[in-house]
Amino acid sequence: MFLRLSRDNIRGLLLIAPVMTLIIGLLIIPLILVVITSFGSRSPDGNVIYGFSFDNYRRLLGITPTGFDPLYLEILLRSLWLALQTTVAVIVIGFPLAYFIARASPRYRNLFLFLVLVPLWTNFVIRIYAWLMILRNQGVLNSLLGWGASLLGLPFQPLDLYPSDGAVLVGMIYEFLPFMILPIYTSLEKIDDSLFEAAADLGADALRTFLRVTLPLAVPGMVAGTILVFVPVMGTFIVADILGGRQVILVGNLVQRQFLDARDAAFGSAAALILMALTLVVTIFYTRRFGFGEEIVSA
Amino acid sequence: MPEYAVELRDVSKRFPGPSGEIVNAVKNVSLQIRDGEFFSLLGPSGCGKTTSLRMIAGFELPTEGEVYIHGRPMGQTPPYRRPVNTVFQNYALFPHMTIGENVAFGLEMKGVPKAEREKRVKEALEMVRLPGFEKRRPRQMSGGQQQRVALARALINHPEVLLLDEPLGALDLKLRKEMQLELKRLQREVGITFIYVTHDQEEALTMSDRIAVMSGGRVLQVGPAHEIYEKPNCKFVADFIGETNLLEGKVIHQHGRQVEVLLAGGLTAHAESDQSLVSGQQVFVAIRPEKMALRPYDGAHNVYVGRVEEVVYIGTDTHYTVRLAGGQRVRVREQNDDPFSRPLANSGDEVRVYFDQTPARVLTE
């Protein structure tokens, strides 16, 4: 078999060549290297000894020579649970905001969208440090509460908000909220006003119009937003590092520490691949169930 | 006092415009629409016809005045409590529901049990000649089919009045003609009052029992098709409905309905009016092209000399553009009943134009 190259084929290949080079060079090859590394082990001086053993994967699943140790499985489950909580929270917070923007007069819509995006101009890490300043013991929130309590003459004990799981969740929600607001906004903004009028005309009050028309037509946005939020939350380590005070360990932290602190690239690679597989499985399951929503929109 | 299906009493609607100014969309409109009538609101875009319809549906509330449906004042009643249903210009079918779910929506909101809903959806789809389409999605259907679904979705609720907002606007000409007949048939079948908004005068003339011609937020004339066409009451209606020749002039004198008008170039015209006019008043004499003749006949009240400028053959008829001695340019339409369709005159010929007094209407601005 050989590929018949017509002039058009050559032209097409030339056009996609730069992109393909990038994808192969910076994604496919590194990924293959990670897969190879994950079957190796760590030498005493921190280098990788290449080989073919499933030891790293056994360790991740908790199968050790001394018995079952669920340490890493707990990390995986904790990451999943946090990503789930974050996704649900950004939908709950983001939907009303997106709805408000989509229903605002066109003159203000762009201003509101701009305001949603403004925080993204500041560095990701700096924004998380800002939350540290707000949540820590002598932070902004506790100072405000203490000041309020002293005005009312109440005794005040600073709240232990940082470091904690809750602080990590707050940080995640804050970081990823715009990525839910924007796709939901896009879905809502596309709904023709006449559909709301048609629902009202056929006897649906505001609540039933919302439940039967607005909400179902916003599903594509929520699906897209969920993928945009869930996947990065699964892998992010900075938020947990800063707001969890190095006590909240997620898969992302595990991978980072194996590479940088423990210098066990082989185990880190295995953890990274497990994270990827987990994210992929959840995403595939999710899109199988809800689709990407396009079948609803393309009316 | 007869009870009307819909009555608008002195209704006005003002909107804040895009740059803060006030837009008077509807000005002191009063209409009485009879039970079982096919009633059209006809006018150019921006004339207030759609706003009037939306006030009946409840999507807009009148700034002044009141809308009555079968004698009941609607006041602030929201759309979902009004006994009317609407067919929207863009159909407004719910894209995430099947055709069956779309059509059943109104019944579902009323709490009709599922078994009965399904039975009535089946009947409604049969009525609009789309049997068995329940499981389809709106996007799988053509514009004409979507239009029928929109009709079924509205009619299944047995509304007291069906409101139609330019429902055929998006369809091509052939389909539009078919749907016009279909709508007329449906209206006779279900016996529901139809209020039909359109800017297409031909559509309004073919379908309606009565027509209200609107312009600039006001109702100019209400009447059956032939009355609107034959006896327009103002220059706008004469000009908007069909083709008409408007000859500017001044009233010489009026005797009952008969009016003598002095046209430019010293011509006099004999015409009729229902209004009482004063001598010297600025008026227009409106005369339809088909009421004018180039063939001489006895007893014509008006005969003018002119020169043919253009001859356009359109099959059944020929249109002659004639410049009259007074400088006015008129269009005369003559039937091609000659076996060889030979033209009655050629470009440049001197001709005489004849017309009677009765079809010539004296109109004011």
PDB file of C-alpha atoms in Angstrom, chain A residues 58-283:
ATOM      1  CA  ARG A  58       0.730  -1.664  42.194  1.00  0.00           C
ATOM      2  CA  ARG A  59       1.956   0.888  44.686  1.00  0.00           C
ATOM      3  CA  LEU A  60      -0.598   3.452  43.464  1.00  0.00           C
ATOM      4  CA  LEU A  61      -3.409   0.950  43.831  1.00  0.00           C
ATOM      5  CA  GLY A  62      -2.242   0.169  47.379  1.00  0.00           C
ATOM      6  CA  ILE A  63      -0.802  -3.302  46.771  1.00  0.00           C
ATOM      7  CA  THR A  64       2.410  -3.423  48.810  1.00  0.00           C
ATOM      8  CA  PRO A  65       4.533  -6.382  49.975  1.00  0.00           C
ATOM      9  CA  THR A  66       3.221  -5.756  53.512  1.00  0.00           C
ATOM     10  CA  GLY A  67      -0.439  -5.662  52.543  1.00  0.00           C
ATOM     11  CA  PHE A  68      -3.079  -3.170  51.376  1.00  0.00           C
ATOM     12  CA  ASP A  69      -2.262   0.523  51.858  1.00  0.00           C
ATOM     13  CA  PRO A  70      -4.952   2.864  50.502  1.00  0.00           C
ATOM     14  CA  LEU A  71      -2.782   6.026  50.799  1.00  0.00           C
ATOM     15  CA  TYR A  72      -2.647   6.814  47.079  1.00  0.00           C
ATOM     16  CA  LEU A  73      -6.179   5.624  46.355  1.00  0.00           C
ATOM     17  CA  GLU A  74      -7.361   8.084  48.980  1.00  0.00           C
ATOM     18  CA  ILE A  75      -5.505  10.854  47.183  1.00  0.00           C
ATOM     19  CA  LEU A  76      -7.187   9.887  43.915  1.00  0.00           C
ATOM     20  CA  LEU A  77     -10.619   9.758  45.522  1.00  0.00           C
ATOM     21  CA  ARG A  78     -10.022  13.055  47.323  1.00  0.00           C
ATOM     22  CA  SER A  79      -9.071  14.694  44.018  1.00  0.00           C
ATOM     23  CA  LEU A  80     -12.184  13.317  42.319  1.00  0.00           C
ATOM     24  CA  TRP A  81     -14.378  14.440  45.200  1.00  0.00           C
ATOM     25  CA  LEU A  82     -12.863  17.948  45.181  1.00  0.00           C
ATOM     26  CA  ALA A  83     -13.241  18.262  41.405  1.00  0.00           C
ATOM     27  CA  LEU A  84     -16.870  17.183  41.730  1.00  0.00           C
ATOM     28  CA  GLN A  85     -17.563  19.667  44.551  1.00  0.00           C
ATOM     29  CA  THR A  86     -15.877  22.463  42.608  1.00  0.00           C
ATOM     30  CA  THR A  87     -17.846  21.710  39.443  1.00  0.00           C
ATOM     31  CA  VAL A  88     -21.191  21.622  41.253  1.00  0.00           C
ATOM     32  CA  ALA A  89     -20.348  24.824  43.137  1.00  0.00           C
ATOM     33  CA  VAL A  90     -19.335  26.774  40.028  1.00  0.00           C
ATOM     34  CA  ILE A  91     -22.549  25.684  38.284  1.00  0.00           C
ATOM     35  CA  VAL A  92     -24.642  26.807  41.262  1.00  0.00           C
ATOM     36  CA  ILE A  93     -22.801  30.136  41.542  1.00  0.00           C
ATOM     37  CA  GLY A  94     -22.133  30.634  37.841  1.00  0.00           C
ATOM     38  CA  PHE A  95     -25.608  29.934  36.432  1.00  0.00           C
ATOM     39  CA  PRO A  96     -27.411  32.887  38.059  1.00  0.00           C
ATOM     40  CA  LEU A  97     -24.539  35.164  37.088  1.00  0.00           C
ATOM     41  CA  ALA A  98     -24.557  33.956  33.478  1.00  0.00           C
ATOM     42  CA  TYR A  99     -28.342  34.288  33.424  1.00  0.00           C
ATOM     43  CA  PHE A 100     -28.141  37.814  34.750  1.00  0.00           C
ATOM     44  CA  ILE A 101     -25.566  38.806  32.121  1.00  0.00           C
ATOM     45  CA  ALA A 102     -27.477  37.150  29.278  1.00  0.00           C
ATOM     46  CA  ARG A 103     -30.687  38.940  30.275  1.00  0.00           C
ATOM     47  CA  ALA A 104     -28.990  42.317  30.807  1.00  0.00           C
ATOM     48  CA  SER A 105     -29.417  44.998  28.183  1.00  0.00           C
ATOM     49  CA  PRO A 106     -26.908  44.567  25.323  1.00  0.00           C
ATOM     50  CA  ARG A 107     -25.192  47.784  26.351  1.00  0.00           C
ATOM     51  CA  TYR A 108     -24.074  46.352  29.689  1.00  0.00           C
ATOM     52  CA  ARG A 109     -23.522  42.753  28.592  1.00  0.00           C
ATOM     53  CA  ASN A 110     -19.994  43.332  27.306  1.00  0.00           C
ATOM     54  CA  LEU A 111     -19.071  45.291  30.415  1.00  0.00           C
ATOM     55  CA  PHE A 112     -20.219  42.416  32.647  1.00  0.00           C
ATOM     56  CA  LEU A 113     -18.357  39.842  30.555  1.00  0.00           C
ATOM     57  CA  PHE A 114     -15.287  42.032  30.780  1.00  0.00           C
ATOM     58  CA  LEU A 115     -15.625  42.128  34.574  1.00  0.00           C
ATOM     59  CA  VAL A 116     -15.871  38.331  34.675  1.00  0.00           C
ATOM     60  CA  LEU A 117     -12.562  38.112  32.813  1.00  0.00           C
ATOM     61  CA  VAL A 118     -10.669  40.894  34.621  1.00  0.00           C
ATOM     62  CA  PRO A 119      -9.324  38.605  37.436  1.00  0.00           C
ATOM     63  CA  LEU A 120      -7.667  36.430  34.784  1.00  0.00           C
ATOM     64  CA  TRP A 121      -5.288  39.314  34.041  1.00  0.00           C
ATOM     65  CA  THR A 122      -3.588  38.726  37.369  1.00  0.00           C
ATOM     66  CA  ASN A 123      -1.257  35.776  37.719  1.00  0.00           C
ATOM     67  CA  PHE A 124      -2.901  32.562  38.880  1.00  0.00           C
ATOM     68  CA  VAL A 125      -0.504  32.137  41.837  1.00  0.00           C
ATOM     69  CA  ILE A 126      -0.923  35.738  42.980  1.00  0.00           C
ATOM     70  CA  ARG A 127      -4.684  35.361  43.027  1.00  0.00           C
ATOM     71  CA  ILE A 128      -4.355  32.286  45.229  1.00  0.00           C
ATOM     72  CA  TYR A 129      -1.984  34.175  47.557  1.00  0.00           C
ATOM     73  CA  ALA A 130      -4.652  36.867  47.780  1.00  0.00           C
ATOM     74  CA  TRP A 131      -7.015  34.217  49.163  1.00  0.00           C
ATOM     75  CA  LEU A 132      -4.341  33.219  51.661  1.00  0.00           C
ATOM     76  CA  MET A 133      -4.269  36.865  52.814  1.00  0.00           C
ATOM     77  CA  ILE A 134      -8.036  36.837  53.155  1.00  0.00           C
ATOM     78  CA  LEU A 135      -8.435  33.488  54.906  1.00  0.00           C
ATOM     79  CA  ARG A 136      -5.462  33.170  57.278  1.00  0.00           C
ATOM     80  CA  ASN A 137      -5.734  33.709  61.013  1.00  0.00           C
ATOM     81  CA  GLN A 138      -4.782  37.418  61.002  1.00  0.00           C
ATOM     82  CA  GLY A 139      -6.203  37.812  57.514  1.00  0.00           C
ATOM     83  CA  VAL A 140      -8.711  40.229  56.050  1.00  0.00           C
ATOM     84  CA  LEU A 141     -11.780  38.132  56.845  1.00  0.00           C
ATOM     85  CA  ASN A 142     -10.867  37.477  60.477  1.00  0.00           C
ATOM     86  CA  SER A 143      -9.897  41.148  60.991  1.00  0.00           C
ATOM     87  CA  LEU A 144     -13.259  42.256  59.640  1.00  0.00           C
ATOM     88  CA  LEU A 145     -15.143  39.734  61.770  1.00  0.00           C
ATOM     89  CA  GLY A 146     -13.100  40.714  64.845  1.00  0.00           C
ATOM     90  CA  TRP A 147     -13.765  44.386  64.227  1.00  0.00           C
ATOM     91  CA  GLY A 148     -17.497  43.670  63.831  1.00  0.00           C
ATOM     92  CA  ALA A 149     -17.529  41.618  67.016  1.00  0.00           C
ATOM     93  CA  SER A 150     -15.722  44.338  69.004  1.00  0.00           C
ATOM     94  CA  LEU A 151     -18.257  46.914  67.791  1.00  0.00           C
ATOM     95  CA  LEU A 152     -21.049  44.698  69.097  1.00  0.00           C
ATOM     96  CA  GLY A 153     -19.025  43.945  72.236  1.00  0.00           C
ATOM     97  CA  LEU A 154     -18.952  40.215  71.541  1.00  0.00           C
ATOM     98  CA  PRO A 155     -16.035  37.948  72.343  1.00  0.00           C
ATOM     99  CA  PHE A 156     -14.180  36.888  69.191  1.00  0.00           C
ATOM    100  CA  GLN A 157     -11.935  33.932  68.474  1.00  0.00           C
ATOM    101  CA  PRO A 158     -10.285  34.060  64.991  1.00  0.00           C
ATOM    102  CA  LEU A 159     -11.746  31.363  62.722  1.00  0.00           C
ATOM    103  CA  ASP A 160      -9.396  28.593  61.635  1.00  0.00           C
ATOM    104  CA  LEU A 161     -10.045  28.908  57.893  1.00  0.00           C
ATOM    105  CA  TYR A 162      -6.539  28.332  56.620  1.00  0.00           C
ATOM    106  CA  PRO A 163      -5.044  25.907  55.863  1.00  0.00           C
ATOM    107  CA  SER A 164      -7.948  23.537  55.193  1.00  0.00           C
ATOM    108  CA  ASP A 165      -9.854  21.516  52.608  1.00  0.00           C
ATOM    109  CA  GLY A 166     -12.436  24.292  52.621  1.00  0.00           C
ATOM    110  CA  ALA A 167      -9.827  26.903  51.728  1.00  0.00           C
ATOM    111  CA  VAL A 168      -8.679  24.752  48.793  1.00  0.00           C
ATOM    112  CA  LEU A 169     -12.279  24.395  47.608  1.00  0.00           C
ATOM    113  CA  VAL A 170     -12.819  28.169  47.843  1.00  0.00           C
ATOM    114  CA  GLY A 171      -9.636  28.742  45.847  1.00  0.00           C
ATOM    115  CA  MET A 172     -10.652  26.258  43.165  1.00  0.00           C
ATOM    116  CA  ILE A 173     -14.133  27.755  42.848  1.00  0.00           C
ATOM    117  CA  TYR A 174     -12.660  31.222  42.539  1.00  0.00           C
ATOM    118  CA  GLU A 175     -10.109  30.149  39.926  1.00  0.00           C
ATOM    119  CA  PHE A 176     -12.475  28.251  37.692  1.00  0.00           C
ATOM    120  CA  LEU A 177     -15.732  30.211  37.976  1.00  0.00           C
ATOM    121  CA  PRO A 178     -15.174  32.208  34.734  1.00  0.00           C
ATOM    122  CA  PHE A 179     -14.780  28.970  32.778  1.00  0.00           C
ATOM    123  CA  MET A 180     -18.320  27.991  33.777  1.00  0.00           C
ATOM    124  CA  ILE A 181     -19.906  31.440  33.429  1.00  0.00           C
ATOM    125  CA  LEU A 182     -18.766  31.979  29.845  1.00  0.00           C
ATOM    126  CA  PRO A 183     -20.121  28.794  28.215  1.00  0.00           C
ATOM    127  CA  ILE A 184     -23.407  28.995  30.155  1.00  0.00           C
ATOM    128  CA  TYR A 185     -23.717  32.634  29.098  1.00  0.00           C
ATOM    129  CA  THR A 186     -23.149  31.623  25.473  1.00  0.00           C
ATOM    130  CA  SER A 187     -25.950  29.026  25.672  1.00  0.00           C
ATOM    131  CA  LEU A 188     -28.389  31.372  27.377  1.00  0.00           C
ATOM    132  CA  GLU A 189     -27.619  34.284  25.116  1.00  0.00           C
ATOM    133  CA  LYS A 190     -28.428  32.151  22.073  1.00  0.00           C
ATOM    134  CA  ILE A 191     -31.991  31.404  23.224  1.00  0.00           C
ATOM    135  CA  ASP A 192     -34.431  33.347  21.087  1.00  0.00           C
ATOM    136  CA  ASP A 193     -36.732  35.546  23.198  1.00  0.00           C
ATOM    137  CA  SER A 194     -39.671  34.232  21.225  1.00  0.00           C
ATOM    138  CA  LEU A 195     -39.173  30.830  22.920  1.00  0.00           C
ATOM    139  CA  PHE A 196     -39.875  32.412  26.321  1.00  0.00           C
ATOM    140  CA  GLU A 197     -42.889  34.160  24.816  1.00  0.00           C
ATOM    141  CA  ALA A 198     -44.079  30.926  23.233  1.00  0.00           C
ATOM    142  CA  ALA A 199     -43.864  29.170  26.616  1.00  0.00           C
ATOM    143  CA  ALA A 200     -45.800  31.981  28.305  1.00  0.00           C
ATOM    144  CA  ASP A 201     -48.310  31.966  25.461  1.00  0.00           C
ATOM    145  CA  LEU A 202     -48.902  28.237  25.995  1.00  0.00           C
ATOM    146  CA  GLY A 203     -49.625  28.719  29.682  1.00  0.00           C
ATOM    147  CA  ALA A 204     -46.249  28.376  31.412  1.00  0.00           C
ATOM    148  CA  ASP A 205     -45.546  30.815  34.238  1.00  0.00           C
ATOM    149  CA  ALA A 206     -42.044  32.133  34.927  1.00  0.00           C
ATOM    150  CA  LEU A 207     -40.948  29.123  36.988  1.00  0.00           C
ATOM    151  CA  ARG A 208     -42.186  26.526  34.528  1.00  0.00           C
ATOM    152  CA  THR A 209     -40.712  28.469  31.602  1.00  0.00           C
ATOM    153  CA  PHE A 210     -37.389  28.380  33.426  1.00  0.00           C
ATOM    154  CA  LEU A 211     -37.597  24.649  34.158  1.00  0.00           C
ATOM    155  CA  ARG A 212     -38.885  23.550  30.769  1.00  0.00           C
ATOM    156  CA  VAL A 213     -37.169  25.983  28.400  1.00  0.00           C
ATOM    157  CA  THR A 214     -34.322  28.002  29.926  1.00  0.00           C
ATOM    158  CA  LEU A 215     -32.655  25.253  31.929  1.00  0.00           C
ATOM    159  CA  PRO A 216     -32.704  22.519  29.239  1.00  0.00           C
ATOM    160  CA  LEU A 217     -31.348  24.952  26.655  1.00  0.00           C
ATOM    161  CA  ALA A 218     -28.508  25.922  29.020  1.00  0.00           C
ATOM    162  CA  VAL A 219     -27.394  22.275  29.340  1.00  0.00           C
ATOM    163  CA  PRO A 220     -24.875  22.523  26.462  1.00  0.00           C
ATOM    164  CA  GLY A 221     -23.164  25.397  28.264  1.00  0.00           C
ATOM    165  CA  MET A 222     -23.094  23.487  31.530  1.00  0.00           C
ATOM    166  CA  VAL A 223     -21.648  20.425  29.780  1.00  0.00           C
ATOM    167  CA  ALA A 224     -18.891  22.482  28.143  1.00  0.00           C
ATOM    168  CA  GLY A 225     -18.226  24.337  31.392  1.00  0.00           C
ATOM    169  CA  THR A 226     -18.029  21.090  33.348  1.00  0.00           C
ATOM    170  CA  ILE A 227     -15.306  19.754  31.058  1.00  0.00           C
ATOM    171  CA  LEU A 228     -13.439  23.077  31.235  1.00  0.00           C
ATOM    172  CA  VAL A 229     -13.571  23.033  35.053  1.00  0.00           C
ATOM    173  CA  PHE A 230     -13.448  19.379  36.059  1.00  0.00           C
ATOM    174  CA  VAL A 231     -10.375  18.417  34.022  1.00  0.00           C
ATOM    175  CA  PRO A 232      -8.000  21.181  35.223  1.00  0.00           C
ATOM    176  CA  VAL A 233      -9.196  20.952  38.845  1.00  0.00           C
ATOM    177  CA  MET A 234      -8.201  17.272  38.806  1.00  0.00           C
ATOM    178  CA  GLY A 235      -4.626  18.173  37.919  1.00  0.00           C
ATOM    179  CA  THR A 236      -3.983  21.532  39.576  1.00  0.00           C
ATOM    180  CA  PHE A 237      -1.495  21.446  42.459  1.00  0.00           C
ATOM    181  CA  ILE A 238      -0.832  25.147  43.183  1.00  0.00           C
ATOM    182  CA  VAL A 239      -4.165  25.822  44.884  1.00  0.00           C
ATOM    183  CA  ALA A 240      -3.791  22.844  47.223  1.00  0.00           C
ATOM    184  CA  ASP A 241      -0.147  23.713  47.819  1.00  0.00           C
ATOM    185  CA  ILE A 242      -0.866  27.276  48.895  1.00  0.00           C
ATOM    186  CA  LEU A 243      -4.297  27.108  50.525  1.00  0.00           C
ATOM    187  CA  GLY A 244      -3.956  23.562  51.848  1.00  0.00           C
ATOM    188  CA  GLY A 245      -0.685  24.447  53.573  1.00  0.00           C
ATOM    189  CA  ARG A 246       0.899  21.327  52.068  1.00  0.00           C
ATOM    190  CA  GLN A 247      -1.503  19.212  54.099  1.00  0.00           C
ATOM    191  CA  VAL A 248      -4.144  18.704  51.433  1.00  0.00           C
ATOM    192  CA  ILE A 249      -2.576  16.371  48.901  1.00  0.00           C
ATOM    193  CA  LEU A 250      -4.235  15.906  45.528  1.00  0.00           C
ATOM    194  CA  VAL A 251      -3.080  13.840  42.544  1.00  0.00           C
ATOM    195  CA  GLY A 252      -1.509  16.963  41.062  1.00  0.00           C
ATOM    196  CA  ASN A 253       0.569  17.485  44.219  1.00  0.00           C
ATOM    197  CA  LEU A 254       1.546  13.853  44.263  1.00  0.00           C
ATOM    198  CA  VAL A 255       2.889  14.017  40.706  1.00  0.00           C
ATOM    199  CA  GLN A 256       4.692  17.295  41.344  1.00  0.00           C
ATOM    200  CA  ARG A 257       6.340  16.035  44.539  1.00  0.00           C
ATOM    201  CA  GLN A 258       7.450  12.767  42.997  1.00  0.00           C
ATOM    202  CA  PHE A 259       9.257  14.663  40.268  1.00  0.00           C
ATOM    203  CA  LEU A 260      10.655  17.580  42.306  1.00  0.00           C
ATOM    204  CA  ASP A 261      10.959  16.457  45.953  1.00  0.00           C
ATOM    205  CA  ALA A 262      11.202  12.683  45.940  1.00  0.00           C
ATOM    206  CA  ARG A 263      13.007  12.627  42.578  1.00  0.00           C
ATOM    207  CA  ASP A 264      11.140   9.446  41.640  1.00  0.00           C
ATOM    208  CA  ALA A 265      10.231  10.213  38.006  1.00  0.00           C
ATOM    209  CA  ALA A 266       9.088   6.649  37.409  1.00  0.00           C
ATOM    210  CA  PHE A 267       6.471   6.686  40.162  1.00  0.00           C
ATOM    211  CA  GLY A 268       5.513  10.276  39.228  1.00  0.00           C
ATOM    212  CA  SER A 269       4.948   9.193  35.627  1.00  0.00           C
ATOM    213  CA  ALA A 270       2.718   6.349  36.739  1.00  0.00           C
ATOM    214  CA  ALA A 271       0.721   8.746  38.930  1.00  0.00           C
ATOM    215  CA  ALA A 272       0.415  11.217  36.043  1.00  0.00           C
ATOM    216  CA  LEU A 273      -0.893   8.485  33.744  1.00  0.00           C
ATOM    217  CA  ILE A 274      -3.415   7.309  36.353  1.00  0.00           C
ATOM    218  CA  LEU A 275      -4.610  10.918  36.649  1.00  0.00           C
ATOM    219  CA  MET A 276      -4.938  11.172  32.890  1.00  0.00           C
ATOM    220  CA  ALA A 277      -6.796   7.873  32.654  1.00  0.00           C
ATOM    221  CA  LEU A 278      -9.155   8.858  35.451  1.00  0.00           C
ATOM    222  CA  THR A 279      -9.939  12.234  33.863  1.00  0.00           C
ATOM    223  CA  LEU A 280     -10.421  10.593  30.496  1.00  0.00           C
ATOM    224  CA  VAL A 281     -12.792   7.953  31.880  1.00  0.00           C
ATOM    225  CA  VAL A 282     -14.896  10.555  33.693  1.00  0.00           C
ATOM    226  CA  THR A 283     -15.002  12.818  30.630  1.00  0.00           C
TER     227      THR A 283
END
